[in-house]
């Protein structure tokens, strides 16, 4: 296949074509250092603070959709065929502020101003989705933005006030949607894209079959989906990732299929896109899912990336293992299906051969007699990595526990089922004593580590207490299991 040797995208209102792009080049560096668009700030360079928030628009399901993302960990090469919108594009040519900016001014939402462009862009993304958002939607949209001056209350007031300050129909991105859609269509040609700078190579396969071929030819390549892990390897660890194979643009990996027995999620589906189908089928994941990272990272990060990276503290694996998930791995034309739990072999070691990639995740629908819960324990509610995460799946028939799959993250070198605790439950009556005994058996399953997130004792105690909590929540007890959120 002949490859195109340039990437093409729209930046605000300019068509951009770049021939010399390295795999490691970030959008933030490009904006600030090459385009001098310095409204986009660098606070942390690791996706945590939101100061670099910009919008990326791309064709999704036949429609142009804009999402807030972190420019600091978004690689430039991945923007082929996209529309990048920075804060400079918001105000009118005559300097009139955008309604979102005006609301920030009116509500005194800015002090030193460093975080302000990032907040404005996150609120802008929200305003485009819903010009009159609920409190819950405002909190979700601002999960990924930090401010060290305002105490957040004026920013939240600005978010509430946005509805009164302007008419979305007059907004540039909404008015120009058709024009941008036509221009984006003109940029794409269905070809593989290969660009490089000083030997730092980036490849964007044309489709999933092409991806399989590229990886067979380059088995040592770094696969990049949302880059919310890999981005930090570059910005924090200064690692080389060449050759890098980008997969986030591949529609064939972004499909979600629902059958009578399973939900199948393509490995390139983002947390945001997975949220509605997953929480519809597995309501216990609703709160848990929104506690994964923050809004911008969920717009970029994929479920496949969370599995493939093999981290012991990834949030998706424990709850998906508890649901009995399997994954499809593909090497060239050969596909194989493995239980998700079996994919994790040891710390840093997964059942994946060089050149092989995760293609899809298959999650069985819940059995009628089964009880489910998902728990995340972290220092902060939002935008924090788990100290302990757990998925519970317990089947009760006529008051007896007949099956239990209980998986933990943060308790071992890999996400893993608690075999002894499960065995302690099966065959027992569904009562509190059984769950306290199962919690005690957990000490035979795991010897957790102490680190900066939690001590080993804390992890064990917290995990054991989750057994009691699960029982109390499921038994419709009137005991308070958790405080209602203020
Ligand atoms: C600020 C911040 C907060 C975060 N909070 C959380 C959190 O709360 N919970 C949590 O679990 N994680 C969190 N993360 C980590 C990260 O967002 C997740 O692990 C995410 O799911 C990674 O997906 P990705 O698509 O970005 O992966 P990438 O960074 O693109 O890739 C991650 C790894 O998977 C490999 N890979 C990706 N896709 C495939 C594939 N299809 N086949 C084979 N290999 C593949 C890559 O080569 C790489 O090794 C956070 C990250 C940041 C920056
Ligand atoms: S600079 Fe902090 S999230 Fe990008
Ligand atoms: S206004 Fe100063 S960091 Fe937010």
Short mmCIF file of C-alpha atoms and ligand atoms in Angstrom, two decimals:
data_model
loop_
_atom_site.label_atom_id
_atom_site.label_comp_id
_atom_site.label_asym_id
_atom_site.label_seq_id
_atom_site.Cartn_x
_atom_site.Cartn_y
_atom_site.Cartn_z
CA UNK A 1 0.00 0.00 0.00
CA UNK A 2 1.33 3.45 -0.88
CA UNK A 3 1.39 5.59 2.20
CA UNK A 4 0.62 9.28 2.40
CA UNK A 5 3.68 11.08 3.80
CA UNK A 6 1.94 13.99 5.50
CA UNK A 7 -0.64 14.64 8.15
CA UNK A 8 -3.51 17.01 7.51
CA UNK A 9 -5.85 18.70 9.92
CA UNK A 10 -7.67 21.96 10.54
CA UNK A 11 -6.34 24.23 13.30
CA UNK A 12 -8.99 26.78 14.25
CA UNK A 13 -9.75 28.13 10.75
CA UNK A 14 -6.51 27.10 8.99
CA UNK A 15 -5.89 24.00 6.91
CA UNK A 16 -2.59 22.49 8.05
CA UNK A 17 -0.36 20.02 6.21
CA UNK A 18 2.79 18.73 7.95
CA UNK A 19 5.40 16.45 6.40
CA UNK A 20 7.92 16.42 9.23
CA UNK A 21 6.28 15.06 12.35
CA UNK A 22 7.90 12.81 14.95
CA UNK A 23 5.98 10.19 16.90
CA UNK A 24 6.85 12.01 20.15
CA UNK A 25 5.74 15.49 19.04
CA UNK A 26 2.92 16.70 21.24
CA UNK A 27 0.11 18.97 20.17
CA UNK A 28 0.88 21.31 23.08
CA UNK A 29 4.46 21.89 21.94
CA UNK A 30 3.28 22.43 18.39
CA UNK A 31 0.65 24.98 19.45
CA UNK A 32 2.90 26.93 21.78
CA UNK A 33 6.33 26.67 20.16
CA UNK A 34 5.51 26.56 16.46
CA UNK A 35 2.15 28.36 16.17
CA UNK A 36 2.67 30.71 19.14
CA UNK A 37 -0.85 29.94 20.33
CA UNK A 38 0.13 30.40 23.95
CA UNK A 39 -3.40 30.58 25.35
CA UNK A 40 -3.11 26.82 25.80
CA UNK A 41 -1.03 26.42 28.97
CA UNK A 42 1.33 23.76 30.25
CA UNK A 43 0.65 23.05 33.92
CA UNK A 44 1.63 19.44 34.56
CA UNK A 45 2.35 17.85 31.15
CA UNK A 46 0.70 14.65 32.36
CA UNK A 47 -3.02 15.05 31.78
CA UNK A 48 -3.84 15.98 35.36
CA UNK A 49 -4.47 19.74 35.56
CA UNK A 50 -6.48 20.58 32.43
CA UNK A 51 -4.58 23.85 31.72
CA UNK A 52 -3.88 22.56 28.20
CA UNK A 53 -7.50 21.67 27.38
CA UNK A 54 -8.43 22.14 23.73
CA UNK A 55 -11.19 20.69 21.58
CA UNK A 56 -10.72 18.01 18.98
CA UNK A 57 -13.50 17.53 16.46
CA UNK A 58 -13.69 14.40 14.37
CA UNK A 59 -16.25 12.50 12.36
CA UNK A 60 -17.92 9.94 14.62
CA UNK A 61 -20.81 7.83 13.38
CA UNK A 62 -21.29 10.15 10.40
CA UNK A 63 -21.43 13.34 12.49
CA UNK A 64 -18.80 15.87 13.53
CA UNK A 65 -18.26 15.69 17.29
CA UNK A 66 -16.05 17.88 19.47
CA UNK A 67 -14.49 16.66 22.70
CA UNK A 68 -12.31 18.31 25.33
CA UNK A 69 -8.86 16.69 25.45
CA UNK A 70 -5.44 17.37 26.98
CA UNK A 71 -3.03 18.80 24.40
CA UNK A 72 0.00 17.96 26.58
CA UNK A 73 -0.37 14.20 26.08
CA UNK A 74 -2.05 14.26 22.68
CA UNK A 75 0.42 13.40 19.95
CA UNK A 76 0.40 15.63 16.89
CA UNK A 77 0.42 12.72 14.45
CA UNK A 78 -2.85 11.41 15.88
CA UNK A 79 -4.69 14.54 14.68
CA UNK A 80 -4.80 13.55 11.03
CA UNK A 81 -8.32 14.28 9.76
CA UNK A 82 -9.34 16.24 12.87
CA UNK A 83 -10.34 19.82 13.69
CA UNK A 84 -8.30 21.30 16.55
CA UNK A 85 -9.85 24.27 18.33
CA UNK A 86 -7.87 26.40 20.78
CA UNK A 87 -8.99 29.15 23.13
CA UNK A 88 -7.79 31.79 20.64
CA UNK A 89 -10.67 30.78 18.37
CA UNK A 90 -13.45 31.58 20.82
CA UNK A 91 -13.78 35.34 20.83
CA UNK A 92 -15.15 37.20 17.80
CA UNK A 93 -12.95 39.05 15.28
CA UNK A 94 -13.96 42.30 17.00
CA UNK A 95 -12.82 40.92 20.37
CA UNK A 96 -16.32 40.12 21.62
CA UNK A 97 -16.01 37.44 24.24
CA UNK A 98 -17.61 34.07 23.73
CA UNK A 99 -20.59 33.51 26.06
CA UNK A 100 -18.54 31.02 28.09
CA UNK A 101 -15.72 33.56 28.50
CA UNK A 102 -18.23 36.29 29.36
CA UNK A 103 -19.76 34.11 32.05
CA UNK A 104 -16.28 33.57 33.56
CA UNK A 105 -15.73 37.35 33.63
CA UNK A 106 -19.16 38.12 35.05
CA UNK A 107 -18.81 35.52 37.80
CA UNK A 108 -15.17 36.37 38.66
CA UNK A 109 -14.09 32.87 37.65
CA UNK A 110 -10.47 33.87 37.06
CA UNK A 111 -7.76 35.15 39.40
CA UNK A 112 -4.14 34.54 38.30
CA UNK A 113 -5.63 33.27 35.02
CA UNK A 114 -3.25 30.36 34.42
CA UNK A 115 -5.92 27.70 34.57
CA UNK A 116 -8.60 29.86 32.92
CA UNK A 117 -8.18 28.93 29.23
CA UNK A 118 -8.39 25.25 30.19
CA UNK A 119 -11.56 25.79 32.22
CA UNK A 120 -13.05 27.87 29.40
CA UNK A 121 -12.40 25.10 26.89
CA UNK A 122 -13.84 22.38 29.15
CA UNK A 123 -16.92 24.53 29.75
CA UNK A 124 -17.14 25.29 26.04
CA UNK A 125 -17.21 21.55 25.25
CA UNK A 126 -19.96 21.14 27.83
CA UNK A 127 -21.90 24.17 26.51
CA UNK A 128 -21.89 22.72 23.01
CA UNK A 129 -23.33 19.47 24.33
CA UNK A 130 -25.80 21.17 26.62
CA UNK A 131 -26.03 24.97 26.90
CA UNK A 132 -27.98 24.67 30.16
CA UNK A 133 -26.16 21.89 32.04
CA UNK A 134 -27.15 20.29 35.32
CA UNK A 135 -24.95 20.50 38.44
CA UNK A 136 -23.92 16.93 37.88
CA UNK A 137 -22.87 17.62 34.29
CA UNK A 138 -20.90 20.69 35.39
CA UNK A 139 -19.01 18.69 38.02
CA UNK A 140 -18.26 15.94 35.52
CA UNK A 141 -17.02 18.40 32.89
CA UNK A 142 -14.68 20.07 35.40
CA UNK A 143 -13.26 16.86 36.92
CA UNK A 144 -10.08 17.24 34.90
CA UNK A 145 -9.34 20.94 35.62
CA UNK A 146 -7.43 22.21 38.63
CA UNK A 147 -7.37 25.80 39.91
CA UNK A 148 -5.16 26.89 42.78
CA UNK A 149 -6.76 30.37 43.19
CA UNK A 150 -10.53 30.51 42.93
CA UNK A 151 -11.76 27.74 45.19
CA UNK A 152 -13.97 26.65 42.24
CA UNK A 153 -17.21 28.29 43.43
CA UNK A 154 -17.01 31.25 40.98
CA UNK A 155 -16.14 28.87 38.13
CA UNK A 156 -19.14 26.71 38.93
CA UNK A 157 -21.28 29.86 39.07
CA UNK A 158 -19.94 30.77 35.62
CA UNK A 159 -20.87 27.31 34.37
CA UNK A 160 -24.42 27.81 35.66
CA UNK A 161 -24.55 31.31 34.12
CA UNK A 162 -23.43 30.18 30.63
CA UNK A 163 -27.02 29.43 29.65
CA UNK A 164 -28.01 33.08 30.07
CA UNK A 165 -25.07 34.64 28.24
CA UNK A 166 -25.47 33.56 24.66
CA UNK A 167 -27.16 31.73 21.86
CA UNK A 168 -25.42 28.48 20.78
CA UNK A 169 -26.83 28.90 17.25
CA UNK A 170 -24.47 31.87 16.82
CA UNK A 171 -21.44 29.89 17.94
CA UNK A 172 -18.72 29.47 15.31
CA UNK A 173 -18.41 25.70 15.61
CA UNK A 174 -22.14 25.17 15.42
CA UNK A 175 -22.65 27.67 12.58
CA UNK A 176 -19.70 26.31 10.58
CA UNK A 177 -20.38 22.62 11.21
CA UNK A 178 -21.29 21.85 7.60
CA UNK A 179 -18.31 23.74 6.22
CA UNK A 180 -15.88 22.03 8.61
CA UNK A 181 -17.41 18.63 7.84
CA UNK A 182 -16.84 19.19 4.12
CA UNK A 183 -13.27 20.37 4.70
CA UNK A 184 -12.49 17.38 6.92
CA UNK A 185 -13.88 14.99 4.29
CA UNK A 186 -11.50 16.60 1.80
CA UNK A 187 -8.52 15.79 4.04
CA UNK A 188 -9.07 12.05 4.23
CA UNK A 189 -8.15 9.62 1.46
CA UNK A 190 -8.35 6.21 3.19
CA UNK A 191 -4.58 5.71 2.94
CA UNK A 192 -2.04 4.65 5.51
CA UNK A 193 -0.11 7.67 6.78
CA UNK A 194 3.61 7.53 7.59
CA UNK A 195 5.54 10.54 8.84
CA UNK A 196 8.85 10.96 10.64
CA UNK A 197 11.27 13.45 12.10
CA UNK A 198 14.93 12.61 12.71
CA UNK A 199 14.18 8.87 12.61
CA UNK A 200 11.22 9.21 15.03
CA UNK A 201 8.49 7.41 13.02
CA UNK A 202 4.70 7.54 13.28
CA UNK A 203 2.39 5.23 11.34
CA UNK A 204 -1.39 5.58 11.07
CA UNK A 205 -2.75 2.39 9.47
CA UNK A 206 -5.58 2.73 6.96
CA UNK A 207 -7.86 0.21 8.71
CA UNK A 208 -7.75 -2.74 11.11
CA UNK A 209 -6.42 -5.19 8.49
CA UNK A 210 -3.68 -2.72 7.66
CA UNK A 211 -2.92 -2.37 11.39
CA UNK A 212 -2.48 -6.14 11.63
CA UNK A 213 -0.07 -6.02 8.69
CA UNK A 214 1.88 -3.03 10.03
CA UNK A 215 2.34 -4.77 13.39
CA UNK A 216 3.52 -8.00 11.77
CA UNK A 217 6.12 -5.93 9.90
CA UNK A 218 6.98 -3.85 13.00
CA UNK A 219 6.45 -6.19 15.98
CA UNK A 220 8.51 -3.95 18.26
CA UNK A 221 6.33 -0.88 17.55
CA UNK A 222 4.57 1.06 20.30
CA UNK A 223 0.81 0.88 19.85
CA UNK A 224 -0.89 4.16 20.77
CA UNK A 225 -4.64 4.39 21.31
CA UNK A 226 -5.64 7.35 23.50
CA UNK A 227 -2.04 8.05 24.65
CA UNK A 228 -3.14 8.70 28.23
CA UNK A 229 -0.46 6.25 29.40
CA UNK A 230 2.02 6.49 26.53
CA UNK A 231 1.88 10.31 26.56
CA UNK A 232 3.47 10.30 30.00
CA UNK A 233 6.24 7.92 28.88
CA UNK A 234 7.27 10.75 26.55
CA UNK A 235 6.58 13.88 28.62
CA UNK A 236 7.76 12.50 31.98
CA UNK A 237 10.12 9.61 31.23
CA UNK A 238 11.50 11.04 27.95
CA UNK A 239 11.23 7.57 26.42
CA UNK A 240 11.51 6.90 22.71
CA UNK A 241 8.35 5.31 21.30
CA UNK A 242 9.48 4.93 17.70
CA UNK A 243 8.12 3.40 15.60
CA UNK A 244 4.69 4.35 16.95
CA UNK A 245 1.54 2.88 15.47
CA UNK A 246 -1.54 5.00 16.13
CA UNK A 247 -4.89 3.24 16.34
CA UNK A 248 -7.26 5.83 17.86
CA UNK A 249 -8.60 6.89 14.45
CA UNK A 250 -9.60 3.37 13.34
CA UNK A 251 -13.39 3.09 13.11
CA UNK A 252 -13.05 -0.69 12.99
CA UNK A 253 -11.77 -0.66 16.59
CA UNK A 254 -14.41 1.79 17.80
CA UNK A 255 -17.48 -0.40 17.34
CA UNK A 256 -19.82 -1.44 20.14
CA UNK A 257 -22.10 -4.44 19.51
CA UNK A 258 -24.85 -5.62 21.81
CA UNK A 259 -26.17 -9.19 21.38
CA UNK A 260 -28.54 -11.31 23.50
CA UNK A 261 -25.64 -12.64 25.50
CA UNK A 262 -22.75 -10.13 25.33
CA UNK A 263 -21.62 -6.58 24.82
CA UNK A 264 -18.56 -6.41 22.58
CA UNK A 265 -16.44 -3.28 22.77
CA UNK A 266 -13.75 -2.55 20.21
CA UNK A 267 -10.36 -1.98 21.80
CA UNK A 268 -10.29 1.62 20.57
CA UNK A 269 -13.56 2.66 22.24
CA UNK A 270 -12.97 5.50 24.68
CA UNK A 271 -14.27 5.48 28.25
CA UNK A 272 -16.71 8.22 27.23
CA UNK A 273 -18.14 6.22 24.34
CA UNK A 274 -18.30 3.03 26.40
CA UNK A 275 -20.10 4.72 29.28
CA UNK A 276 -23.68 4.68 28.06
CA UNK A 277 -23.84 1.09 26.71
CA UNK A 278 -21.89 -0.28 29.67
CA UNK A 279 -23.77 1.47 32.42
CA UNK A 280 -27.05 0.69 30.65
CA UNK A 281 -26.31 -3.03 30.80
CA UNK A 282 -24.39 -2.98 34.10
CA UNK A 283 -25.93 -0.19 36.21
CA UNK A 284 -23.53 -0.86 39.10
CA UNK A 285 -20.73 0.63 36.94
CA UNK A 286 -22.33 4.06 36.67
CA UNK A 287 -20.61 5.86 39.55
CA UNK A 288 -17.43 3.79 39.15
CA UNK A 289 -17.03 4.68 35.49
CA UNK A 290 -17.22 8.43 36.16
CA UNK A 291 -14.50 8.06 38.76
CA UNK A 292 -12.01 6.84 36.17
CA UNK A 293 -9.65 9.77 35.56
CA UNK A 294 -11.32 13.07 34.56
CA UNK A 295 -13.47 14.10 31.60
CA UNK A 296 -10.64 14.93 29.17
CA UNK A 297 -8.78 11.68 29.91
CA UNK A 298 -11.98 9.65 29.53
CA UNK A 299 -12.52 11.30 26.13
CA UNK A 300 -9.08 10.09 25.03
CA UNK A 301 -8.30 6.92 27.02
CA UNK A 302 -9.60 3.55 25.84
CA UNK A 303 -10.78 0.43 27.61
CA UNK A 304 -8.42 -1.56 25.36
CA UNK A 305 -5.45 0.58 26.46
CA UNK A 306 -6.34 0.08 30.11
CA UNK A 307 -6.30 -3.68 29.62
CA UNK A 308 -3.32 -3.87 27.27
CA UNK A 309 -0.99 -1.87 29.52
CA UNK A 310 -1.30 -4.61 32.16
CA UNK A 311 -1.21 -2.22 35.12
CA UNK A 312 -2.13 -3.74 38.49
CA UNK A 313 -4.09 -0.57 39.28
CA UNK A 314 -6.10 -0.09 36.08
CA UNK A 315 -9.77 0.38 36.93
CA UNK A 316 -11.40 -1.51 34.06
CA UNK A 317 -9.81 -4.97 34.55
CA UNK A 318 -11.16 -5.91 38.01
CA UNK A 319 -14.77 -5.03 37.20
CA UNK A 320 -14.58 -6.65 33.75
CA UNK A 321 -12.96 -9.82 35.17
CA UNK A 322 -15.77 -10.01 37.74
CA UNK A 323 -18.28 -9.87 34.88
CA UNK A 324 -16.50 -12.78 33.13
CA UNK A 325 -15.04 -10.74 30.24
CA UNK A 326 -12.88 -12.21 27.49
CA UNK A 327 -10.70 -10.45 24.94
CA UNK A 328 -9.89 -11.10 21.30
CA UNK A 329 -6.19 -10.84 20.46
CA UNK A 330 -5.11 -10.62 16.84
CA UNK A 331 -1.76 -11.34 15.20
CA UNK A 332 -1.83 -10.88 11.44
CA UNK A 333 -4.95 -12.76 10.31
CA UNK A 334 -4.99 -15.06 13.37
CA UNK A 335 -7.40 -14.28 16.17
CA UNK A 336 -7.67 -15.95 19.57
CA UNK A 337 -9.94 -15.38 22.53
CA UNK A 338 -8.70 -15.49 26.13
CA UNK A 339 -10.32 -14.92 29.50
CA UNK A 340 -9.40 -11.45 30.65
CA UNK A 341 -8.06 -12.76 33.95
CA UNK A 342 -5.69 -15.12 32.11
CA UNK A 343 -4.28 -12.24 30.03
CA UNK A 344 -2.46 -10.89 33.11
CA UNK A 345 0.46 -13.22 33.82
CA UNK A 346 2.74 -11.26 36.14
CA UNK A 347 3.82 -7.68 36.79
CA UNK A 348 4.68 -6.18 33.38
CA UNK A 349 3.97 -9.50 31.64
CA UNK A 350 0.84 -10.19 29.62
CA UNK A 351 -0.26 -12.99 27.32
CA UNK A 352 0.43 -10.96 24.17
CA UNK A 353 3.02 -11.85 21.51
CA UNK A 354 5.11 -9.23 19.66
CA UNK A 355 2.97 -7.81 16.85
CA UNK A 356 -0.25 -8.95 18.50
CA UNK A 357 -2.91 -6.46 19.55
CA UNK A 358 -6.10 -6.39 21.58
CA UNK A 359 -8.96 -6.19 19.11
CA UNK A 360 -12.11 -6.41 21.23
CA UNK A 361 -13.49 -7.04 24.71
CA UNK A 362 -16.51 -9.32 25.18
CA UNK A 363 -18.58 -8.91 28.33
CA UNK A 364 -21.39 -11.35 29.17
CA UNK A 365 -24.71 -9.81 30.17
CA UNK A 366 -25.56 -10.25 33.84
CA UNK A 367 -27.25 -13.47 34.93
CA UNK A 368 -30.70 -12.96 36.48
CA UNK A 369 -29.82 -14.19 39.98
CA UNK A 370 -26.53 -12.37 40.23
CA UNK A 371 -25.68 -9.44 42.49
CA UNK A 372 -23.08 -6.94 41.34
CA UNK A 373 -21.04 -4.08 42.73
CA UNK A 374 -17.95 -2.08 41.72
CA UNK A 375 -15.83 -0.19 44.25
CA UNK A 376 -12.96 2.26 43.86
CA UNK A 377 -10.95 3.47 46.84
CA UNK A 378 -8.66 6.40 46.13
CA UNK A 379 -7.36 9.44 47.96
CA UNK A 380 -9.39 11.87 45.85
CA UNK A 381 -12.84 11.21 44.47
CA UNK A 382 -12.01 12.52 40.98
CA UNK A 383 -8.98 12.17 38.72
CA UNK A 384 -7.11 9.75 40.94
CA UNK A 385 -5.66 6.28 40.57
CA UNK A 386 -7.11 3.54 42.78
CA UNK A 387 -5.48 2.29 45.94
CA UNK A 388 -7.89 -0.64 45.74
CA UNK A 389 -10.55 -1.42 43.13
CA UNK A 390 -12.96 -4.34 43.20
CA UNK A 391 -15.67 -6.00 41.16
CA UNK A 392 -18.18 -8.30 42.90
CA UNK A 393 -20.41 -10.80 41.08
CA UNK A 394 -22.28 -13.13 43.43
CA UNK A 395 -25.10 -15.52 42.52
CA UNK A 396 -27.69 -16.32 45.17
CA UNK A 397 -30.35 -19.02 44.67
CA UNK A 398 -32.94 -19.64 47.39
CA UNK A 399 -30.81 -17.84 49.98
CA UNK A 400 -27.65 -19.83 49.18
CA UNK A 401 -24.57 -18.46 47.46
CA UNK A 402 -24.03 -20.68 44.44
CA UNK A 403 -21.23 -18.76 42.65
CA UNK A 404 -18.89 -15.85 43.34
CA UNK A 405 -16.38 -14.02 41.16
CA UNK A 406 -14.63 -11.26 43.06
CA UNK A 407 -11.71 -9.50 41.41
CA UNK A 408 -9.35 -6.90 42.84
CA UNK A 409 -6.95 -4.32 41.51
CA UNK A 410 -4.23 -2.79 43.69
CA UNK A 411 -3.89 -5.92 45.84
CA UNK A 412 -1.31 -7.86 43.80
CA UNK A 413 1.10 -7.46 40.89
CA UNK A 414 -1.81 -8.03 38.49
CA UNK A 415 -5.58 -7.62 38.58
CA UNK A 416 -6.75 -10.93 39.99
CA UNK A 417 -9.64 -12.93 41.45
CA UNK A 418 -9.72 -13.64 45.18
CA UNK A 419 -9.93 -17.45 44.89
CA UNK A 420 -9.94 -18.24 48.63
CA UNK A 421 -12.50 -15.57 49.44
CA UNK A 422 -14.70 -16.82 46.60
CA UNK A 423 -14.41 -20.40 47.88
CA UNK A 424 -15.34 -19.24 51.38
CA UNK A 425 -18.60 -17.81 50.03
CA UNK A 426 -19.83 -20.57 47.72
CA UNK A 427 -22.26 -22.96 49.44
CA UNK A 428 -22.87 -20.57 52.34
CA UNK A 429 -26.13 -18.90 53.22
CA UNK A 430 -26.34 -15.29 52.05
CA UNK A 431 -25.71 -13.63 55.41
CA UNK A 432 -23.28 -11.25 57.01
CA UNK A 433 -21.27 -14.01 58.69
CA UNK A 434 -20.44 -15.51 55.29
CA UNK A 435 -19.11 -12.20 53.99
CA UNK A 436 -17.07 -11.52 57.13
CA UNK A 437 -15.52 -15.00 56.80
CA UNK A 438 -14.81 -14.37 53.10
CA UNK A 439 -13.14 -11.07 54.00
CA UNK A 440 -10.92 -12.94 56.47
CA UNK A 441 -10.01 -15.48 53.76
CA UNK A 442 -8.80 -12.61 51.58
CA UNK A 443 -5.58 -12.60 53.63
CA UNK A 444 -4.73 -15.95 51.95
CA UNK A 445 -5.29 -14.49 48.50
CA UNK A 446 -3.18 -11.35 48.62
CA UNK A 447 -0.09 -9.81 50.18
CA UNK A 448 -0.50 -6.21 49.05
CA UNK A 449 2.33 -3.71 48.72
CA UNK A 450 2.82 -0.47 50.61
CA UNK A 451 3.38 2.56 48.42
CA UNK A 452 2.55 6.27 48.37
CA UNK A 453 -1.08 5.53 47.62
CA UNK A 454 -1.74 3.20 50.56
CA UNK A 455 -0.03 0.93 53.04
CA UNK A 456 -0.37 -2.85 52.80
CA UNK A 457 -2.46 -2.86 56.01
CA UNK A 458 -4.77 -0.18 54.70
CA UNK A 459 -5.27 -2.02 51.41
CA UNK A 460 -6.08 -5.31 53.15
CA UNK A 461 -8.43 -3.73 55.69
CA UNK A 462 -10.23 -1.67 53.04
CA UNK A 463 -10.61 -4.70 50.75
CA UNK A 464 -11.95 -6.86 53.61
CA UNK A 465 -14.44 -4.16 54.56
CA UNK A 466 -15.77 -4.16 51.00
CA UNK A 467 -17.15 -7.67 51.65
CA UNK A 468 -19.27 -6.35 54.50
CA UNK A 469 -20.27 -3.32 52.50
CA UNK A 470 -21.34 -5.50 49.59
CA UNK A 471 -23.47 -7.66 51.89
CA UNK A 472 -25.09 -4.64 53.56
CA UNK A 473 -25.85 -2.96 50.23
CA UNK A 474 -27.29 -6.12 48.70
CA UNK A 475 -29.29 -7.25 51.73
CA UNK A 476 -31.40 -4.09 51.76
CA UNK A 477 -30.32 -3.54 55.32
CA UNK A 478 -31.30 -0.23 56.86
CA UNK A 479 -27.76 0.26 58.14
CA UNK A 480 -26.02 3.23 56.50
CA UNK A 481 -23.37 1.87 54.18
CA UNK A 482 -22.13 5.20 52.98
CA UNK A 483 -22.94 8.83 53.49
CA UNK A 484 -25.09 10.50 50.88
CA UNK A 485 -23.06 12.99 48.88
CA UNK A 486 -23.61 16.58 49.98
C1 LIG B 1 -4.55 12.21 34.46
C2 LIG B 1 -4.74 10.74 34.29
C3 LIG B 1 -5.64 10.08 35.12
C4 LIG B 1 -5.81 8.71 34.98
N1 LIG B 1 -6.70 8.09 35.81
C5 LIG B 1 -6.93 6.77 35.67
C6 LIG B 1 -7.89 6.13 36.50
O1 LIG B 1 -8.57 6.74 37.32
N2 LIG B 1 -8.03 4.78 36.33
C7 LIG B 1 -7.31 4.07 35.42
O2 LIG B 1 -7.49 2.86 35.32
N3 LIG B 1 -6.41 4.66 34.62
C8 LIG B 1 -6.20 5.99 34.72
N4 LIG B 1 -5.28 6.61 33.92
C9 LIG B 1 -4.47 5.79 33.00
C10 LIG B 1 -5.00 5.73 31.56
O3 LIG B 1 -5.93 6.76 31.29
C11 LIG B 1 -5.69 4.41 31.27
O4 LIG B 1 -4.82 3.33 31.51
C12 LIG B 1 -6.23 4.33 29.83
O5 LIG B 1 -7.23 3.36 29.75
C13 LIG B 1 -5.14 3.99 28.81
O6 LIG B 1 -5.76 3.93 27.54
P1 LIG B 1 -5.14 4.67 26.30
O7 LIG B 1 -6.02 4.39 25.15
O8 LIG B 1 -4.86 6.08 26.60
O9 LIG B 1 -3.78 3.85 26.17
P2 LIG B 1 -2.38 4.26 25.54
O10 LIG B 1 -1.69 5.23 26.41
O11 LIG B 1 -2.56 4.60 24.12
O12 LIG B 1 -1.67 2.83 25.63
C14 LIG B 1 -1.47 2.20 26.88
C15 LIG B 1 -0.74 0.88 26.68
O13 LIG B 1 -1.55 -0.06 26.01
C16 LIG B 1 -0.99 -0.41 24.74
N5 LIG B 1 -2.13 -0.52 23.85
C17 LIG B 1 -3.12 0.40 23.68
N6 LIG B 1 -4.09 -0.12 22.91
C18 LIG B 1 -3.69 -1.37 22.58
C19 LIG B 1 -4.27 -2.42 21.81
N7 LIG B 1 -5.47 -2.31 21.23
N8 LIG B 1 -3.59 -3.57 21.70
C20 LIG B 1 -2.39 -3.73 22.30
N9 LIG B 1 -1.79 -2.78 23.03
C21 LIG B 1 -2.44 -1.62 23.17
C22 LIG B 1 0.02 0.66 24.43
O14 LIG B 1 1.04 0.19 23.59
C23 LIG B 1 0.53 0.99 25.82
O15 LIG B 1 1.42 0.00 26.24
C24 LIG B 1 -5.08 7.98 34.01
C25 LIG B 1 -4.20 8.66 33.16
C26 LIG B 1 -4.03 10.02 33.29
C27 LIG B 1 -3.11 10.74 32.38
S1 LIG B 2 -0.64 20.50 31.16
FE1 LIG B 2 -1.78 19.69 32.82
S2 LIG B 2 -3.23 18.44 31.80
FE2 LIG B 2 -1.98 19.12 30.21
S1 LIG B 3 -7.09 31.35 38.55
FE1 LIG B 3 -5.10 30.93 39.25
S2 LIG B 3 -4.88 28.77 38.98
FE2 LIG B 3 -6.95 29.16 38.55
#
